[in-house]
Amino acid sequence: MTINNKMNAMTEFVSWFRSVAPYIHAFRDKVFILGFGGEIITDAKFVHFIHDISLLASLGVRLVLVHGARPQIQLRLNESQLETQTVTGMRVTDPASLQCVKEAVGRVHHEIAALLSMGLPNSPMANAAIRVTSGNFVTACPHGIIQGVDLMHTGKVRKINAQAIHSRLEQGDVVLISPLGYSPTGEIFNLTMENVATEVAIALHAEKLIFLLDTADYDSSDTDKSELLPRELTVAESNLLLRNKTPEPTPLLADTIRPWLQSATKACEMGVTRTHLISRHNDGAILQELFTHHGIGTMISQETLQTLRKAKIEDVGGILQLIEPLEAEGILVRRSRELLEIEIDRFTVLEHDGSMLGCAALYPFSEEHAGELACLAIHPNYRDRGYGSHLLKHIEKETMSQNIYTLFVLTTHAAHWFIEHGFNEATTAELPPAKQNLYNYQRRSKVLIKHL
Ligand SMILES: CC(C)(COP(=O)(O)OP(=O)(O)OC[C@H]1O[C@@H](n2cnc3c(N)ncnc32)[C@H](O)[C@@H]1OP(=O)(O)O)[C@@H](O)C(=O)NCCC(=O)NCCS
């Protein structure tokens, strides 16, 4: 490696490390639930997954791991030459198969705990000292009789002891939960990992529920299929997808993804801030999803009453009401009604429950793959609630979809706000030439640039 290459690599490393800092701050002390099936445990990449979990724990994320054991249970049933009946996709767990379930789940549970206890020097687990805790946190009840068939020890979650889990998390433990639940009558029930993870996330009001999908349809190395679900979905969009009611050309939802999306959507509807579906086949998927702007899987978030949309000609009056006081104070450049009408397509507006809270405009400079963010304004009564950040994020996304990778802004009053949102101070010489010619030296606006 030449000295130049080494220097470039170091610069990239430093800028990458700095770029993850906001995520590290945001995730500290937040509760994340990770749900994964038994398949991942047999994968050679599982040890990397454990390293990633250990890293998250060391960053102060409060982690609850919910594991499955389907393939291990099947193997154990095969060894015992036991055949089980399934009803609507659910396995009937009779007393003999329950024995196999207990053995298989117990083995998987201990294997995960052992891996989390590793601390070999010269490995990512050195000095990790993770304390793994388990317990009877899940109360279960029988699924009952379906289509005339008693599912016996196949159960569902009845209650989660959220207080007990929270107190373990507060002590810095990683909580490991198996897909077995116990009833007040002392019975054991075979549950699905998805059911347990979703109910735990809801009960703990988790910040995130993350499912590691096994389905090959979701392998992001397969670029065609990874487009099966969009990168982001609101609960409403997700429900439309689940009902196969999205407009063409969205492909129909694959049956392999449906149950995961159902669980993820339910969790969001019940108060979990965000759920993520990512592929277990992708090494480092969790880190990529959590610590990069674009992520790698699909994120489902709660519906909000606020809407961001392209401005229409009828919005001109509302935008004028918003920006005229700021123009009078010299914070924004004056725009006439006529100019606004001509440029209305450039504007995005933020509405909440029908009233206009904010606006912003994007002026592209296609040749330079750059864009100017202008006229960003939030109604004074609604500031400091994250609306400005939300609008900016939306514009950034839109910008990238238009092949614009540099966003700049000229501001007289909000330089610090933009710097806190990843912009850097720049000189007028760094602006596209057409903009340099229009720069108003009397306003002495600060030039701020963000490379997306
Ligand atoms: C700048 C503006 C868009 C921010 O909108 P917002 O919805 O209040 O912003 P957010 O809620 O996302 O962020 C709030 C945080 O930014 C800080 N902030 C708000 N305006 C700021 C400013 N002008 N300079 C520095 N920090 C500012 C708040 O103090 C708050 O900080 P905190 O989280 O530490 O408490 C809004 O203040 C505004 O409309 N300003 C007038 C118009 C303007 O200057 N536009 C920019 C030129 S294009």
Coordinates of C-alpha atoms and ligand atoms in Angstrom, one line a residue:
M1 CA 0.0 0.0 0.0
T2 CA 1.4 3.4 -1.0
I3 CA 1.7 6.2 1.5
N4 CA -1.1 8.1 -0.4
N5 CA -3.4 5.0 -0.2
K6 CA -2.7 4.6 3.5
M7 CA -3.5 8.3 4.1
N8 CA -6.7 8.0 2.1
A9 CA -7.7 4.9 4.1
M10 CA -7.0 6.7 7.4
T11 CA -9.0 9.7 6.3
E12 CA -11.9 7.5 5.3
F13 CA -11.7 5.6 8.6
V14 CA -11.8 8.8 10.6
S15 CA -14.7 10.3 8.7
W16 CA -16.6 6.9 8.9
F17 CA -16.0 6.8 12.7
R18 CA -17.2 10.3 13.1
S19 CA -20.3 9.6 10.9
V20 CA -21.5 6.8 13.3
A21 CA -21.2 9.0 16.4
P22 CA -24.7 10.4 16.2
Y23 CA -26.1 6.8 16.1
I24 CA -24.0 5.8 19.1
H25 CA -25.4 8.7 21.1
A26 CA -28.9 8.1 20.0
F27 CA -28.9 4.4 20.8
R28 CA -27.4 4.5 24.3
D29 CA -29.8 3.2 26.9
K30 CA -32.4 2.4 24.3
V31 CA -34.1 -1.0 24.3
F32 CA -33.6 -3.2 21.2
I33 CA -35.2 -6.6 20.7
L34 CA -33.4 -8.9 18.3
G35 CA -35.4 -11.9 17.0
F36 CA -33.6 -14.6 15.1
G37 CA -34.4 -18.2 14.1
G38 CA -32.4 -21.3 14.9
E39 CA -31.0 -21.4 11.4
I40 CA -28.6 -18.7 12.1
I41 CA -26.9 -20.7 14.9
T42 CA -25.7 -23.3 12.4
D43 CA -24.3 -20.7 10.1
A44 CA -20.5 -20.0 10.1
K45 CA -21.3 -16.3 10.2
F46 CA -23.1 -16.7 13.6
V47 CA -19.9 -15.9 15.5
H48 CA -19.7 -12.6 13.7
F49 CA -23.3 -11.9 14.7
I50 CA -22.4 -12.5 18.3
H51 CA -19.5 -10.1 17.9
D52 CA -21.9 -7.5 16.6
I53 CA -24.2 -8.1 19.5
S54 CA -21.3 -7.7 21.9
L55 CA -20.4 -4.4 20.2
L56 CA -24.0 -3.1 20.5
A57 CA -24.0 -4.1 24.2
S58 CA -20.7 -2.2 24.8
L59 CA -22.2 0.9 23.2
G60 CA -24.9 0.9 25.9
V61 CA -27.8 -0.5 23.9
R62 CA -30.1 -2.5 26.2
L63 CA -30.4 -5.8 24.3
V64 CA -33.0 -8.5 24.5
L65 CA -32.3 -11.5 22.3
V66 CA -35.1 -13.8 21.4
H67 CA -34.1 -17.0 19.6
G68 CA -35.9 -19.7 17.8
A69 CA -34.9 -23.3 17.3
R70 CA -37.1 -24.7 14.5
P71 CA -34.4 -26.6 12.6
Q72 CA -32.9 -28.0 15.8
I73 CA -36.4 -29.2 16.9
Q74 CA -37.0 -30.8 13.6
L75 CA -33.7 -32.6 13.8
R76 CA -34.4 -33.8 17.3
L77 CA -37.9 -35.1 16.2
N78 CA -36.3 -36.9 13.2
E79 CA -33.8 -38.5 15.5
S80 CA -36.6 -39.7 17.7
Q81 CA -38.6 -40.8 14.7
L82 CA -41.5 -38.7 15.8
E83 CA -43.9 -37.3 13.2
T84 CA -45.8 -34.2 14.1
Q85 CA -49.1 -33.0 12.6
T86 CA -49.3 -29.4 11.4
V87 CA -52.5 -27.3 11.3
T88 CA -52.6 -24.0 9.4
G89 CA -48.8 -24.1 9.4
M90 CA -48.6 -24.7 13.2
R91 CA -47.0 -27.8 14.7
V92 CA -49.0 -29.8 17.1
T93 CA -46.8 -30.3 20.2
D94 CA -47.8 -33.5 21.9
P95 CA -46.1 -34.6 25.2
A96 CA -43.5 -36.7 23.3
S97 CA -42.6 -33.9 20.9
L98 CA -42.5 -31.4 23.8
Q99 CA -39.6 -33.5 25.1
C100 CA -37.7 -32.9 21.8
V101 CA -38.6 -29.3 21.8
K102 CA -37.3 -28.8 25.4
E103 CA -34.0 -30.6 24.5
A104 CA -33.5 -28.7 21.3
V105 CA -34.4 -25.3 22.7
G106 CA -32.2 -25.9 25.8
R107 CA -29.2 -26.8 23.6
V108 CA -29.6 -23.7 21.4
H109 CA -30.1 -21.5 24.4
H110 CA -26.9 -22.7 26.0
E111 CA -24.9 -22.5 22.8
I112 CA -25.8 -18.8 22.4
A113 CA -25.0 -18.1 26.1
A114 CA -21.6 -19.8 25.7
L115 CA -20.7 -17.8 22.6
L116 CA -21.7 -14.5 24.4
S117 CA -19.5 -15.5 27.2
M118 CA -16.4 -15.7 25.0
G119 CA -13.6 -13.3 25.9
L120 CA -10.5 -14.6 24.0
P121 CA -7.7 -12.1 23.7
N122 CA -7.1 -10.9 20.2
S123 CA -10.7 -11.4 19.3
P124 CA -13.6 -8.9 19.1
M125 CA -14.9 -10.4 22.3
A126 CA -11.8 -9.5 24.3
N127 CA -12.8 -7.7 27.5
A128 CA -16.5 -7.9 26.5
A129 CA -17.6 -9.5 29.8
I130 CA -21.2 -9.7 28.7
R131 CA -23.6 -10.9 31.5
V132 CA -26.3 -13.0 29.9
T133 CA -29.5 -13.4 31.9
S134 CA -32.6 -15.6 31.4
G135 CA -35.7 -16.3 33.3
N136 CA -39.4 -17.1 33.3
F137 CA -40.3 -13.8 31.7
V138 CA -42.9 -15.2 29.3
T139 CA -46.3 -16.5 30.5
A140 CA -47.9 -18.6 27.9
C141 CA -51.3 -20.2 27.3
P142 CA -52.4 -23.0 24.9
H143 CA -53.2 -22.1 21.3
G144 CA -56.2 -24.3 21.7
I145 CA -58.2 -26.3 19.2
I146 CA -57.9 -25.3 15.5
Q147 CA -60.0 -27.0 12.8
G148 CA -60.9 -29.6 15.4
V149 CA -57.3 -30.4 16.2
D150 CA -55.9 -29.8 19.7
L151 CA -52.5 -28.1 19.3
M152 CA -51.7 -29.3 22.9
H153 CA -48.3 -27.8 24.0
T154 CA -48.2 -25.4 21.1
G155 CA -48.9 -22.1 22.7
K156 CA -48.9 -18.3 22.5
V157 CA -47.7 -15.5 24.7
R158 CA -50.2 -14.5 27.3
K159 CA -48.1 -12.0 29.3
I160 CA -44.6 -10.6 29.5
N161 CA -43.0 -9.7 32.8
A162 CA -41.7 -6.4 31.5
Q163 CA -40.6 -5.1 34.9
A164 CA -38.3 -8.0 35.5
I165 CA -36.7 -7.7 32.1
H166 CA -36.3 -3.9 32.5
S167 CA -34.6 -4.4 35.8
R168 CA -32.1 -6.9 34.3
L169 CA -31.4 -4.5 31.4
E170 CA -30.9 -1.6 33.9
Q171 CA -28.1 -3.7 35.5
G172 CA -26.4 -4.0 32.1
D173 CA -27.4 -7.6 31.4
V174 CA -28.1 -8.9 28.0
V175 CA -31.5 -10.8 28.3
L176 CA -31.7 -14.0 26.3
I177 CA -35.2 -15.4 25.8
S178 CA -36.2 -18.8 24.3
P179 CA -39.3 -19.7 22.5
L180 CA -40.7 -21.6 25.5
G181 CA -43.3 -20.1 27.8
Y182 CA -44.7 -21.3 31.1
S183 CA -48.3 -21.3 32.3
P184 CA -49.5 -20.5 35.9
T185 CA -50.6 -24.2 35.9
G186 CA -46.9 -25.2 35.6
E187 CA -47.1 -26.4 31.9
I188 CA -44.5 -25.6 29.3
F189 CA -45.5 -24.3 25.9
N190 CA -43.8 -24.3 22.5
L191 CA -44.1 -20.7 21.1
T192 CA -42.9 -19.1 17.9
M193 CA -39.9 -16.8 18.1
E194 CA -41.8 -14.1 16.2
N195 CA -44.7 -14.2 18.7
V196 CA -42.3 -13.9 21.7
A197 CA -40.1 -11.2 20.2
T198 CA -43.1 -9.1 19.1
E199 CA -44.8 -9.3 22.5
V200 CA -41.6 -8.6 24.4
A201 CA -41.0 -5.5 22.2
I202 CA -44.5 -4.3 22.8
A203 CA -44.4 -4.9 26.5
L204 CA -41.0 -3.1 26.9
H205 CA -42.1 -0.2 24.6
A206 CA -38.9 -1.0 22.8
E207 CA -37.1 1.6 20.6
K208 CA -36.5 -1.1 18.0
L209 CA -37.5 -4.7 17.1
I210 CA -35.1 -6.2 14.6
F211 CA -35.9 -9.5 12.9
L212 CA -33.2 -11.4 11.1
L213 CA -35.0 -13.1 8.2
D214 CA -34.0 -16.4 7.0
T215 CA -35.8 -16.2 3.7
A216 CA -33.6 -16.3 0.6
D217 CA -36.0 -13.8 -1.0
Y218 CA -34.6 -11.2 1.3
D219 CA -31.0 -11.9 0.7
S220 CA -29.7 -8.5 -0.2
S221 CA -26.9 -10.0 -2.3
D222 CA -29.7 -10.9 -4.7
T223 CA -30.3 -7.3 -5.9
D224 CA -33.6 -8.1 -7.7
K225 CA -35.2 -9.8 -4.8
S226 CA -34.0 -7.5 -2.1
E227 CA -36.2 -4.9 -3.8
L228 CA -39.2 -7.0 -2.8
L229 CA -39.9 -4.6 0.1
P230 CA -39.1 -0.9 0.1
R231 CA -36.4 0.4 2.4
E232 CA -39.0 2.2 4.5
L233 CA -42.6 1.6 5.2
T234 CA -45.1 3.3 7.4
V235 CA -47.6 1.1 9.2
A236 CA -50.3 2.2 6.8
E237 CA -48.2 1.3 3.7
S238 CA -47.3 -2.0 5.3
N239 CA -50.9 -2.8 5.9
L240 CA -51.7 -2.1 2.3
L241 CA -48.9 -4.4 1.3
L242 CA -50.2 -7.1 3.6
R243 CA -53.6 -6.8 1.9
N244 CA -51.9 -6.8 -1.5
K245 CA -53.5 -3.5 -2.2
T246 CA -50.5 -1.5 -3.3
P247 CA -50.6 0.1 -6.7
E248 CA -48.6 -1.6 -9.5
P249 CA -45.8 -2.2 -10.2
T250 CA -45.1 -3.2 -6.5
P251 CA -44.7 -7.0 -6.6
L252 CA -47.0 -9.1 -4.5
L253 CA -45.7 -9.8 -1.1
A254 CA -43.8 -13.1 -0.9
D255 CA -45.3 -15.7 1.5
T256 CA -41.9 -16.1 3.1
I257 CA -41.9 -12.4 4.2
R258 CA -45.5 -12.0 5.1
P259 CA -45.4 -13.4 8.7
W260 CA -42.4 -11.3 9.5
L261 CA -44.0 -8.2 8.1
Q262 CA -47.2 -8.9 10.0
S263 CA -45.3 -9.2 13.3
A264 CA -43.2 -6.1 12.6
T265 CA -46.3 -4.1 11.7
K266 CA -48.2 -5.2 14.8
A267 CA -45.3 -4.2 17.0
C268 CA -45.3 -0.7 15.5
E269 CA -49.1 -0.4 15.8
M270 CA -48.7 -1.3 19.5
G271 CA -46.1 1.4 20.2
V272 CA -42.7 0.1 19.2
T273 CA -41.0 3.0 17.5
R274 CA -39.3 1.1 14.7
T275 CA -39.1 -2.4 13.4
H276 CA -36.4 -3.6 11.0
L277 CA -36.4 -6.7 8.7
I278 CA -32.9 -7.6 7.6
S279 CA -31.4 -10.7 6.1
R280 CA -29.4 -13.0 8.3
H281 CA -27.4 -14.0 5.2
N282 CA -25.6 -10.7 5.1
D283 CA -22.6 -10.5 7.3
G284 CA -22.7 -7.4 9.5
A285 CA -26.4 -6.7 8.5
I286 CA -27.3 -5.4 11.9
L287 CA -24.4 -2.9 11.9
Q288 CA -25.2 -1.8 8.4
E289 CA -28.9 -1.3 9.2
L290 CA -28.3 0.6 12.4
F291 CA -25.3 2.7 11.7
T292 CA -25.7 3.8 8.1
H293 CA -28.1 6.4 6.7
H294 CA -29.7 4.0 4.1
G295 CA -29.6 0.8 6.1
I296 CA -29.7 -2.5 4.4
G297 CA -33.2 -3.9 5.1
T298 CA -36.7 -2.6 5.5
M299 CA -37.7 -0.3 8.3
I300 CA -41.3 0.0 9.4
S301 CA -42.3 3.0 11.5
Q302 CA -45.4 4.2 13.2
E303 CA -47.8 6.3 11.3
T304 CA -47.7 10.0 12.2
L305 CA -50.3 12.6 11.8
Q306 CA -47.9 14.7 9.8
T307 CA -47.5 14.5 6.1
L308 CA -44.7 15.6 3.9
R309 CA -45.8 16.3 0.3
K310 CA -45.0 18.2 -2.8
A311 CA -46.5 21.7 -2.6
K312 CA -49.5 22.5 -4.8
I313 CA -50.5 25.8 -6.2
E314 CA -53.2 26.1 -3.5
D315 CA -50.4 26.1 -0.9
V316 CA -49.0 29.4 -2.0
G317 CA -51.1 31.3 0.5
G318 CA -50.0 29.1 3.4
I319 CA -46.3 29.3 2.4
L320 CA -46.5 33.0 2.2
Q321 CA -48.0 33.2 5.7
L322 CA -45.1 31.1 7.0
I323 CA -42.3 32.9 5.3
E324 CA -43.4 36.6 5.2
P325 CA -42.5 37.3 8.9
L326 CA -39.1 35.7 8.3
E327 CA -38.6 37.8 5.2
A328 CA -39.5 40.9 7.2
E329 CA -36.8 40.0 9.7
G330 CA -34.3 39.5 6.9
I331 CA -33.9 35.8 7.8
L332 CA -35.2 34.6 4.4
V333 CA -34.8 36.2 1.0
R334 CA -38.0 38.0 -0.2
R335 CA -40.1 36.0 -2.7
S336 CA -43.1 37.5 -4.4
R337 CA -46.4 35.6 -4.7
E338 CA -45.7 35.5 -8.5
L339 CA -42.3 33.9 -8.1
L340 CA -43.7 31.5 -5.5
E341 CA -46.4 30.5 -8.0
I342 CA -43.8 29.9 -10.7
E343 CA -41.5 27.9 -8.4
I344 CA -44.2 26.0 -6.4
D345 CA -42.9 22.7 -7.8
R346 CA -39.6 23.2 -6.0
F347 CA -41.4 23.3 -2.6
T348 CA -42.2 20.6 -0.1
V349 CA -44.6 21.3 2.7
L350 CA -45.1 19.7 6.1
E351 CA -48.6 19.4 7.3
H352 CA -49.9 18.2 10.6
D353 CA -53.5 17.3 10.9
G354 CA -54.2 19.6 7.9
S355 CA -52.4 22.7 9.0
M356 CA -49.1 23.8 7.4
L357 CA -46.2 23.6 9.8
G358 CA -43.3 24.0 7.5
C359 CA -41.8 24.3 4.1
A360 CA -38.6 23.9 2.2
A361 CA -37.5 24.3 -1.4
L362 CA -34.9 22.4 -3.5
Y363 CA -33.2 24.0 -6.5
P364 CA -31.1 21.5 -8.5
F365 CA -27.9 22.3 -10.3
S366 CA -27.8 19.2 -12.4
E367 CA -24.4 19.7 -14.0
E368 CA -22.7 19.7 -10.7
H369 CA -25.0 17.1 -9.2
A370 CA -25.7 19.7 -6.5
G371 CA -28.8 21.2 -5.1
E372 CA -29.7 24.3 -3.0
L373 CA -31.9 23.9 0.0
A374 CA -33.7 27.2 0.5
C375 CA -36.6 28.7 2.3
L376 CA -36.6 26.1 5.1
A377 CA -39.0 27.4 7.7
I378 CA -41.0 25.9 10.5
H379 CA -43.9 27.8 12.1
P380 CA -42.7 29.5 15.3
N381 CA -45.3 27.6 17.4
Y382 CA -44.0 24.3 16.3
R383 CA -40.2 24.7 16.5
D384 CA -37.9 22.4 18.6
R385 CA -40.1 19.3 18.0
G386 CA -37.9 17.8 15.3
Y387 CA -40.0 19.0 12.4
G388 CA -37.1 20.9 10.8
S389 CA -34.9 17.8 11.0
H390 CA -37.7 15.7 9.5
L391 CA -38.1 18.1 6.6
L392 CA -34.4 18.2 6.0
K393 CA -34.1 14.4 6.0
H394 CA -36.9 14.2 3.5
I395 CA -35.2 16.7 1.2
E396 CA -32.0 14.8 1.5
K397 CA -33.7 11.6 0.4
E398 CA -35.4 13.4 -2.5
T399 CA -32.1 14.9 -3.5
M400 CA -30.3 11.6 -3.8
S401 CA -33.2 10.1 -5.8
Q402 CA -32.5 13.0 -8.3
N403 CA -28.8 12.1 -8.5
I404 CA -27.8 15.1 -6.5
Y405 CA -25.1 14.3 -4.0
T406 CA -24.2 17.7 -2.6
L407 CA -26.6 19.9 -0.8
F408 CA -25.8 23.5 0.0
V409 CA -27.6 26.2 1.9
L410 CA -27.1 29.9 2.3
T411 CA -28.2 31.1 5.7
T412 CA -27.9 34.2 7.9
H413 CA -29.4 32.8 11.1
A414 CA -29.3 29.0 11.2
A415 CA -25.7 28.1 10.5
H416 CA -25.3 26.2 13.7
W417 CA -28.5 24.3 13.1
F418 CA -27.2 23.1 9.8
I419 CA -23.8 22.3 11.2
E420 CA -25.5 20.1 13.8
H421 CA -27.2 18.4 10.9
G422 CA -24.0 17.4 9.1
F423 CA -23.3 20.5 7.1
N424 CA -19.9 22.1 6.9
E425 CA -18.9 25.7 6.4
A426 CA -17.7 26.4 2.9
T427 CA -16.7 29.3 0.7
T428 CA -18.6 30.8 -2.2
A429 CA -16.0 29.4 -4.5
E430 CA -17.4 25.9 -3.7
L431 CA -20.8 26.8 -5.0
P432 CA -21.9 25.9 -8.5
P433 CA -20.7 28.8 -10.8
A434 CA -24.3 29.8 -11.6
K435 CA -25.0 30.3 -7.9
Q436 CA -21.7 32.1 -7.3
N437 CA -22.9 34.7 -9.8
L438 CA -26.1 35.2 -7.8
Y439 CA -24.5 35.4 -4.4
N440 CA -25.6 38.6 -2.6
Y441 CA -22.5 40.0 -0.8
Q442 CA -24.7 42.4 1.2
R443 CA -26.5 39.6 2.9
R444 CA -23.2 37.9 3.8
S445 CA -25.0 34.6 4.2
K446 CA -22.9 31.7 5.4
V447 CA -22.4 28.9 2.8
L448 CA -22.9 25.4 4.2
I449 CA -22.4 22.2 2.3
K450 CA -23.3 18.6 3.0
H451 CA -22.0 15.7 0.9
L452 CA -24.7 13.1 0.9
Ligands
LIG1 C1 -34.0 26.4 11.6 C2 -35.4 25.8 11.8 C3 -35.9 25.4 10.4 C4 -35.3 24.6 12.7 O1 -36.5 24.0 12.8 P1 -37.0 23.2 14.1 O2 -38.2 22.4 13.7 O3 -37.2 24.1 15.3 O4 -35.7 22.3 14.4 P2 -35.6 20.9 15.2 O5 -36.8 20.7 16.1 O6 -35.3 19.8 14.2 O7 -34.3 21.2 16.0 C5 -34.4 21.9 17.2 C6 -33.0 22.2 17.8 O8 -32.3 23.1 16.9 C7 -32.0 24.2 17.7 N1 -32.1 25.4 16.8 C8 -33.3 25.9 16.3 N2 -33.0 26.9 15.5 C9 -31.7 27.1 15.5 C10 -30.8 28.1 15.0 N3 -31.2 29.1 14.2 N4 -29.5 28.0 15.2 C11 -29.0 27.0 16.0 N5 -29.8 26.0 16.6 C12 -31.1 26.1 16.4 C13 -33.0 24.2 18.8 O9 -32.4 25.0 19.9 C14 -33.1 22.8 19.1 O10 -31.9 22.4 19.8 P3 -32.0 21.2 21.0 O11 -32.5 20.0 20.3 O12 -30.6 21.1 21.5 O13 -33.0 21.7 22.0 C15 -36.4 26.8 12.4 O14 -35.8 27.3 13.6 C16 -36.8 28.0 11.5 O15 -37.8 27.9 10.8 N6 -36.0 29.1 11.5 C17 -36.2 30.2 10.8 C18 -35.9 30.1 9.3 C19 -34.5 29.8 9.0 O16 -33.6 30.3 9.6 N7 -34.3 28.9 8.0 C20 -33.0 28.4 7.5 C21 -32.5 29.2 6.3 S1 -32.9 28.3 4.9

